[in-house]
Amino acid sequence: MSNLTLRPATPADVPQILAFIRELAVYEREPDAVLATEADLLRDGFGPTPRFHCIIAERDESGATHPVGFALYFTSYSTWLGHHGIRLEDLYVTPACRGQGIGKALLRHLARIAVQQGCPRLEWDVLTWNQPAIDVYHAIGAKTQTEWRIMRLSGQALTALANQ
Amino acid sequence: MSNLTLRPATPADVPQILAFIRELAVYEREPDAVLATEADLLRDGFGPTPRFHCIIAERDESGATHPVGFALYFTSYSTWLGHHGIRLEDLYVTPACRGQGIGKALLRHLARIAVQQGCPRLEWDVLTWNQPAIDVYHAIGAKTQTEWRIMRLSGQALTALANQ
């Protein structure tokens, strides 16, 4: 896709990133789940020690660029492999631009970042009912880690354990 | 447990950490999976920008301390909550010291770190067949994220996508 550009996000992209995060939450059937603010994303993504990194996908049409998607990731760690990995938190393409390879282009971009940094793994979570996405992921060679489940401690249970 | 101490790991702990990682891999039925070296752990855990953090559990007996377990974690990011979280990578207690609350003490220590840093979530992965661990996790209020699966792109598939 010759008119597609992938570039690192800047602080000026924060309002668009938050809008994308909210659109993705609607798609994931959790429209009220986004509590993040622009101030949160500015602080955590663009300070001296960023907690995440973000890639913006832009399309150039008639000389004007407009954002069509994003990928947001942080670094994980594998004690088996003795190296950090890339953990994709959010991957999103606007509805009008789906089915045109933009999601795959973002994944390829992340794969290149992983290879450049010597990361042995690029990982992310997927909803079990999101078969269209799972099909894309399997098509590029990703494997579902069927033997593992994610455990989460949060809210009152987290506080209660801390206070014991 | 009055003779139990939890403390941040230092570079001097690296040989013990690697030994624990190998013991945990045997328990997880992947005895040959550990490729990490002491040099990897020194570089990634104890350099200017650590990729992970590690807590050592030690028992004091007759005036001598000896390590009985560890927890190793990194920080994740939630775009819904607009904050980093704590992601536990490895939790291990030596066989002779299990069933004495050391694993729970390590989890409580991580919960306190999470609360101190304002992290809304403490998360980790668990093997589906590891029911004794799952029971402990549920007992402290953790929830299995049944709707999510982990996807992994690695090895030749990762390189192939990067090279496209």
Coordinates of C-alpha atoms in Angstrom, one line a residue:
Chain A
M1 CA 0.0 0.0 0.0
S2 CA 2.0 2.9 -1.3
N3 CA 0.1 5.7 0.5
L4 CA 0.5 4.1 3.9
T5 CA 3.0 5.5 6.4
L6 CA 3.9 4.0 9.8
R7 CA 5.7 6.3 12.2
P8 CA 6.4 6.6 16.0
A9 CA 3.7 8.6 17.8
T10 CA 4.5 12.0 19.2
P11 CA 2.8 13.9 22.1
A12 CA 0.6 15.7 19.4
D13 CA -0.9 12.3 18.6
V14 CA -2.3 11.7 22.1
P15 CA -5.9 12.9 21.5
Q16 CA -6.0 10.6 18.4
I17 CA -4.5 7.7 20.3
L18 CA -7.1 8.0 23.1
A19 CA -9.9 8.2 20.5
F20 CA -8.6 5.0 18.9
I21 CA -8.4 3.3 22.3
R22 CA -12.0 4.2 22.9
E23 CA -13.1 2.9 19.5
L24 CA -11.2 -0.4 20.2
A25 CA -13.0 -0.8 23.5
V26 CA -16.3 -0.5 21.8
Y27 CA -15.2 -3.2 19.3
E28 CA -14.1 -5.4 22.3
R29 CA -17.6 -5.0 23.8
E30 CA -16.4 -2.9 26.7
P31 CA -17.4 0.6 25.7
D32 CA -17.2 2.0 29.3
A33 CA -13.9 0.4 30.2
V34 CA -11.6 3.3 29.2
L35 CA -10.7 5.4 32.2
A36 CA -7.4 6.6 30.7
T37 CA -7.0 10.4 30.1
E38 CA -4.8 12.3 27.7
A39 CA -2.7 13.3 30.7
D40 CA -2.2 9.6 31.6
L41 CA -1.0 8.8 28.0
L42 CA 1.3 11.9 27.9
R43 CA 2.9 11.0 31.2
D44 CA 3.3 7.3 30.5
G45 CA 4.2 7.3 26.8
F46 CA 6.3 10.4 26.3
G47 CA 8.2 11.1 29.6
P48 CA 11.8 10.3 30.4
T49 CA 11.2 6.6 30.9
P50 CA 8.2 5.6 28.7
R51 CA 5.9 2.9 29.9
F52 CA 4.7 2.1 26.4
H53 CA 5.6 2.9 22.7
C54 CA 3.1 3.6 20.0
I55 CA 3.1 3.4 16.1
I56 CA 0.7 5.5 14.1
A57 CA -0.6 4.3 10.7
E58 CA -1.4 7.2 8.4
R59 CA -2.8 7.3 4.9
D60 CA -1.8 10.1 2.5
E61 CA -4.7 11.1 0.2
S62 CA -4.6 14.2 -2.1
G63 CA -1.6 15.6 -0.1
A64 CA -3.3 15.3 3.3
T65 CA -2.5 12.6 5.8
H66 CA -5.0 11.1 8.2
P67 CA -4.6 8.5 10.8
V68 CA -6.1 5.0 10.1
G69 CA -4.8 2.9 13.0
F70 CA -2.2 2.3 15.6
A71 CA -0.2 -0.3 17.5
L72 CA 0.7 0.3 21.2
Y73 CA 3.3 -2.0 22.9
F74 CA 5.6 -2.4 25.9
T75 CA 8.5 -4.7 26.6
S76 CA 8.1 -8.0 28.4
Y77 CA 10.8 -10.3 29.7
S78 CA 11.4 -14.0 29.1
T79 CA 13.5 -15.7 31.8
W80 CA 13.8 -18.8 29.6
L81 CA 15.3 -16.9 26.7
G82 CA 17.1 -14.3 28.8
H83 CA 15.9 -11.4 26.7
H84 CA 13.1 -8.8 26.5
G85 CA 10.3 -9.3 24.1
I86 CA 7.7 -7.0 22.5
R87 CA 4.2 -7.2 24.0
L88 CA 1.5 -5.7 21.8
E89 CA -1.2 -4.1 24.0
D90 CA -3.5 -2.6 21.3
L91 CA -3.8 -3.1 17.5
Y92 CA -6.5 -1.1 15.8
V93 CA -7.5 -0.1 12.3
T94 CA -10.5 2.2 11.6
P95 CA -13.6 0.3 10.2
A96 CA -13.4 2.0 6.8
C97 CA -9.8 0.9 6.3
R98 CA -10.1 -2.8 7.3
G99 CA -9.3 -5.6 5.0
Q100 CA -6.6 -3.7 3.2
G101 CA -3.5 -5.0 5.0
I102 CA -3.0 -2.2 7.5
G103 CA -3.2 -4.4 10.5
K104 CA -0.7 -6.8 8.9
A105 CA 1.6 -3.9 8.0
L106 CA 1.5 -2.8 11.7
L107 CA 2.4 -6.3 12.8
R108 CA 5.2 -6.5 10.3
H109 CA 6.5 -3.2 11.6
L110 CA 6.5 -4.6 15.2
A111 CA 8.2 -7.8 13.9
R112 CA 11.0 -5.6 12.5
I113 CA 11.4 -3.7 15.7
A114 CA 11.5 -7.1 17.5
V115 CA 14.2 -8.5 15.2
Q116 CA 16.2 -5.2 15.4
Q117 CA 16.2 -5.4 19.2
G118 CA 17.1 -9.1 19.2
C119 CA 13.7 -9.9 20.8
P120 CA 12.8 -13.6 20.4
R121 CA 9.1 -13.1 20.8
L122 CA 6.3 -10.8 19.8
E123 CA 3.2 -11.5 21.9
W124 CA -0.3 -10.2 22.5
D125 CA -3.6 -11.2 23.9
V126 CA -6.7 -12.0 21.8
L127 CA -10.3 -12.4 22.7
T128 CA -11.5 -16.0 22.2
W129 CA -14.5 -14.9 20.1
N130 CA -12.5 -12.7 17.8
Q131 CA -12.1 -15.3 15.0
P132 CA -11.4 -12.8 12.2
A133 CA -8.4 -11.5 14.1
I134 CA -7.3 -15.0 15.2
D135 CA -7.3 -16.1 11.5
V136 CA -5.1 -13.2 10.5
Y137 CA -2.7 -13.9 13.4
H138 CA -2.4 -17.6 12.5
A139 CA -1.9 -16.7 8.8
I140 CA 1.3 -14.8 9.7
G141 CA 2.5 -17.7 11.8
A142 CA 1.5 -16.8 15.3
K143 CA 0.6 -19.6 17.6
T144 CA -2.2 -19.6 20.3
Q145 CA -0.6 -20.5 23.6
T146 CA -3.4 -22.9 24.5
E147 CA -1.7 -24.2 27.7
W148 CA -1.7 -20.8 29.4
R149 CA -4.3 -18.6 31.0
I150 CA -3.9 -15.0 32.3
M151 CA -4.6 -14.4 36.0
R152 CA -5.5 -11.0 37.3
L153 CA -5.5 -9.5 40.7
S154 CA -7.1 -6.0 40.8
G155 CA -9.5 -3.7 42.7
Q156 CA -10.4 -4.6 46.2
A157 CA -8.7 -8.0 46.1
L158 CA -5.4 -6.4 45.2
T159 CA -5.7 -3.8 48.0
A160 CA -6.8 -6.5 50.5
L161 CA -3.8 -8.7 49.8
A162 CA -1.5 -5.6 50.1
N163 CA -3.0 -4.7 53.4
Q164 CA -2.7 -8.2 55.0
Chain B
M1 CA 6.7 -16.6 59.1
S2 CA 9.1 -14.7 61.3
N3 CA 12.3 -16.0 59.8
L4 CA 11.4 -15.1 56.2
T5 CA 12.9 -12.0 54.5
L6 CA 11.9 -10.6 51.1
R7 CA 14.4 -8.2 49.5
P8 CA 15.2 -6.9 46.1
A9 CA 17.8 -9.0 44.2
T10 CA 21.3 -7.7 43.7
P11 CA 23.8 -8.7 41.0
A12 CA 25.3 -11.2 43.5
D13 CA 22.0 -13.1 43.3
V14 CA 22.2 -13.8 39.6
P15 CA 23.6 -17.4 39.8
Q16 CA 20.9 -18.3 42.3
I17 CA 18.2 -16.6 40.2
L18 CA 19.3 -18.6 37.2
A19 CA 19.3 -21.8 39.2
F20 CA 15.7 -21.1 40.3
I21 CA 14.6 -20.3 36.7
R22 CA 16.0 -23.8 35.7
E23 CA 14.2 -25.5 38.6
L24 CA 11.0 -23.8 37.7
A25 CA 11.3 -24.9 34.0
V26 CA 11.7 -28.5 35.2
Y27 CA 8.5 -28.1 37.2
E28 CA 6.8 -26.6 34.2
R29 CA 7.8 -29.7 32.2
E30 CA 10.2 -27.8 29.9
P31 CA 13.6 -28.7 31.4
D32 CA 15.5 -27.8 28.2
A33 CA 13.7 -24.5 27.7
V34 CA 16.2 -22.2 29.6
L35 CA 18.7 -20.6 27.2
A36 CA 19.3 -17.6 29.5
T37 CA 22.8 -17.1 30.9
E38 CA 24.1 -15.2 33.9
A39 CA 25.3 -12.5 31.6
D40 CA 21.8 -12.1 30.1
L41 CA 20.3 -11.6 33.6
L42 CA 23.0 -9.2 34.7
R43 CA 22.6 -7.1 31.6
D44 CA 18.8 -7.0 31.7
G45 CA 18.1 -6.9 35.4
F46 CA 20.8 -4.7 36.8
G47 CA 21.8 -2.2 34.1
P48 CA 20.8 1.5 33.8
T49 CA 17.3 0.7 32.5
P50 CA 16.3 -2.7 34.0
R51 CA 14.1 -4.9 31.8
F52 CA 12.9 -6.8 34.9
H53 CA 12.9 -6.6 38.7
C54 CA 13.4 -9.5 41.1
I55 CA 12.5 -10.2 44.8
I56 CA 14.4 -12.9 46.7
A57 CA 12.8 -14.8 49.5
E58 CA 15.3 -15.9 52.2
R59 CA 15.0 -17.9 55.4
D60 CA 17.1 -17.2 58.4
E61 CA 18.1 -20.3 60.3
S62 CA 20.6 -20.5 63.1
G63 CA 22.0 -17.1 62.0
A64 CA 22.6 -18.2 58.4
T65 CA 20.3 -17.1 55.5
H66 CA 19.5 -19.2 52.5
P67 CA 17.3 -18.4 49.5
V68 CA 14.0 -20.3 49.3
G69 CA 12.3 -18.7 46.4
F70 CA 11.9 -15.7 44.1
A71 CA 9.5 -13.5 42.1
L72 CA 10.5 -11.8 38.9
Y73 CA 8.4 -9.2 37.2
F74 CA 8.3 -6.4 34.7
T75 CA 5.8 -3.6 34.1
S76 CA 2.9 -3.9 31.6
Y77 CA 0.6 -1.1 30.4
S78 CA -3.2 -0.9 30.3
T79 CA -4.6 1.6 27.8
W80 CA -8.0 1.2 29.4
L81 CA -6.8 2.2 32.8
G82 CA -4.1 4.6 31.7
H83 CA -1.5 3.2 34.0
H84 CA 1.3 0.7 34.1
G85 CA 0.7 -2.6 35.9
I86 CA 2.9 -5.3 37.4
R87 CA 3.3 -8.5 35.4
L88 CA 4.7 -11.4 37.2
E89 CA 6.9 -13.6 35.0
D90 CA 8.2 -16.2 37.5
L91 CA 7.1 -17.2 41.0
Y92 CA 9.0 -20.1 42.6
V93 CA 9.5 -21.7 46.0
T94 CA 11.9 -24.6 46.5
P95 CA 10.1 -27.9 47.0
A96 CA 11.2 -28.3 50.6
C97 CA 9.7 -25.0 51.6
R98 CA 6.3 -25.3 49.8
G99 CA 3.0 -25.1 51.7
Q100 CA 4.3 -22.7 54.2
G101 CA 3.0 -19.5 52.8
I102 CA 6.1 -18.3 51.0
G103 CA 4.5 -18.0 47.6
K104 CA 1.6 -16.0 49.1
A105 CA 4.1 -13.8 50.9
L106 CA 5.8 -13.1 47.6
L107 CA 2.5 -12.3 46.0
R108 CA 1.6 -10.0 48.9
H109 CA 4.9 -8.2 48.5
L110 CA 4.1 -7.7 44.8
A111 CA 0.6 -6.5 45.6
R112 CA 2.2 -3.9 48.0
I113 CA 4.6 -2.8 45.2
A114 CA 1.6 -2.5 42.9
V115 CA -0.4 -0.4 45.4
Q116 CA 2.6 1.8 46.2
Q117 CA 3.0 2.6 42.4
G118 CA -0.7 3.1 41.8
C119 CA -0.9 0.1 39.6
P120 CA -4.5 -1.1 39.1
R121 CA -3.5 -4.7 38.1
L122 CA -1.1 -7.4 39.1
E123 CA -1.2 -10.1 36.4
W124 CA 0.6 -13.3 35.5
D125 CA 0.2 -16.4 33.3
V126 CA -0.6 -19.9 34.7
L127 CA -0.5 -23.3 33.1
T128 CA -4.0 -24.8 32.7
W129 CA -2.9 -28.1 34.4
N130 CA -1.3 -26.4 37.4
Q131 CA -4.4 -26.7 39.6
P132 CA -2.6 -26.3 43.0
A133 CA -1.3 -22.9 41.9
I134 CA -4.7 -21.9 40.4
D135 CA -6.3 -22.7 43.7
V136 CA -3.9 -20.5 45.6
Y137 CA -4.4 -17.7 43.1
H138 CA -8.2 -17.9 43.3
A139 CA -8.0 -18.0 47.1
I140 CA -6.3 -14.6 47.2
G141 CA -8.9 -13.1 44.9
A142 CA -7.2 -13.4 41.5
K143 CA -9.5 -14.1 38.5
T144 CA -8.7 -16.3 35.5
Q145 CA -9.2 -14.2 32.3
T146 CA -11.2 -16.9 30.6
E147 CA -12.0 -14.7 27.5
W148 CA -8.4 -14.1 26.5
R149 CA -5.7 -16.2 24.9
I150 CA -2.0 -15.4 24.4
M151 CA -0.7 -15.3 20.8
R152 CA 3.0 -15.7 20.1
L153 CA 5.0 -15.0 17.0
S154 CA 8.6 -16.2 17.4
G155 CA 11.4 -18.0 15.6
Q156 CA 11.3 -18.4 11.8
A157 CA 7.7 -17.0 11.6
L158 CA 8.8 -13.7 13.3
T159 CA 11.9 -13.4 11.1
A160 CA 9.8 -14.2 8.0
L161 CA 7.2 -11.5 8.8
A162 CA 10.0 -8.9 9.5
N163 CA 11.6 -9.7 6.1
Q164 CA 8.5 -9.3 4.0

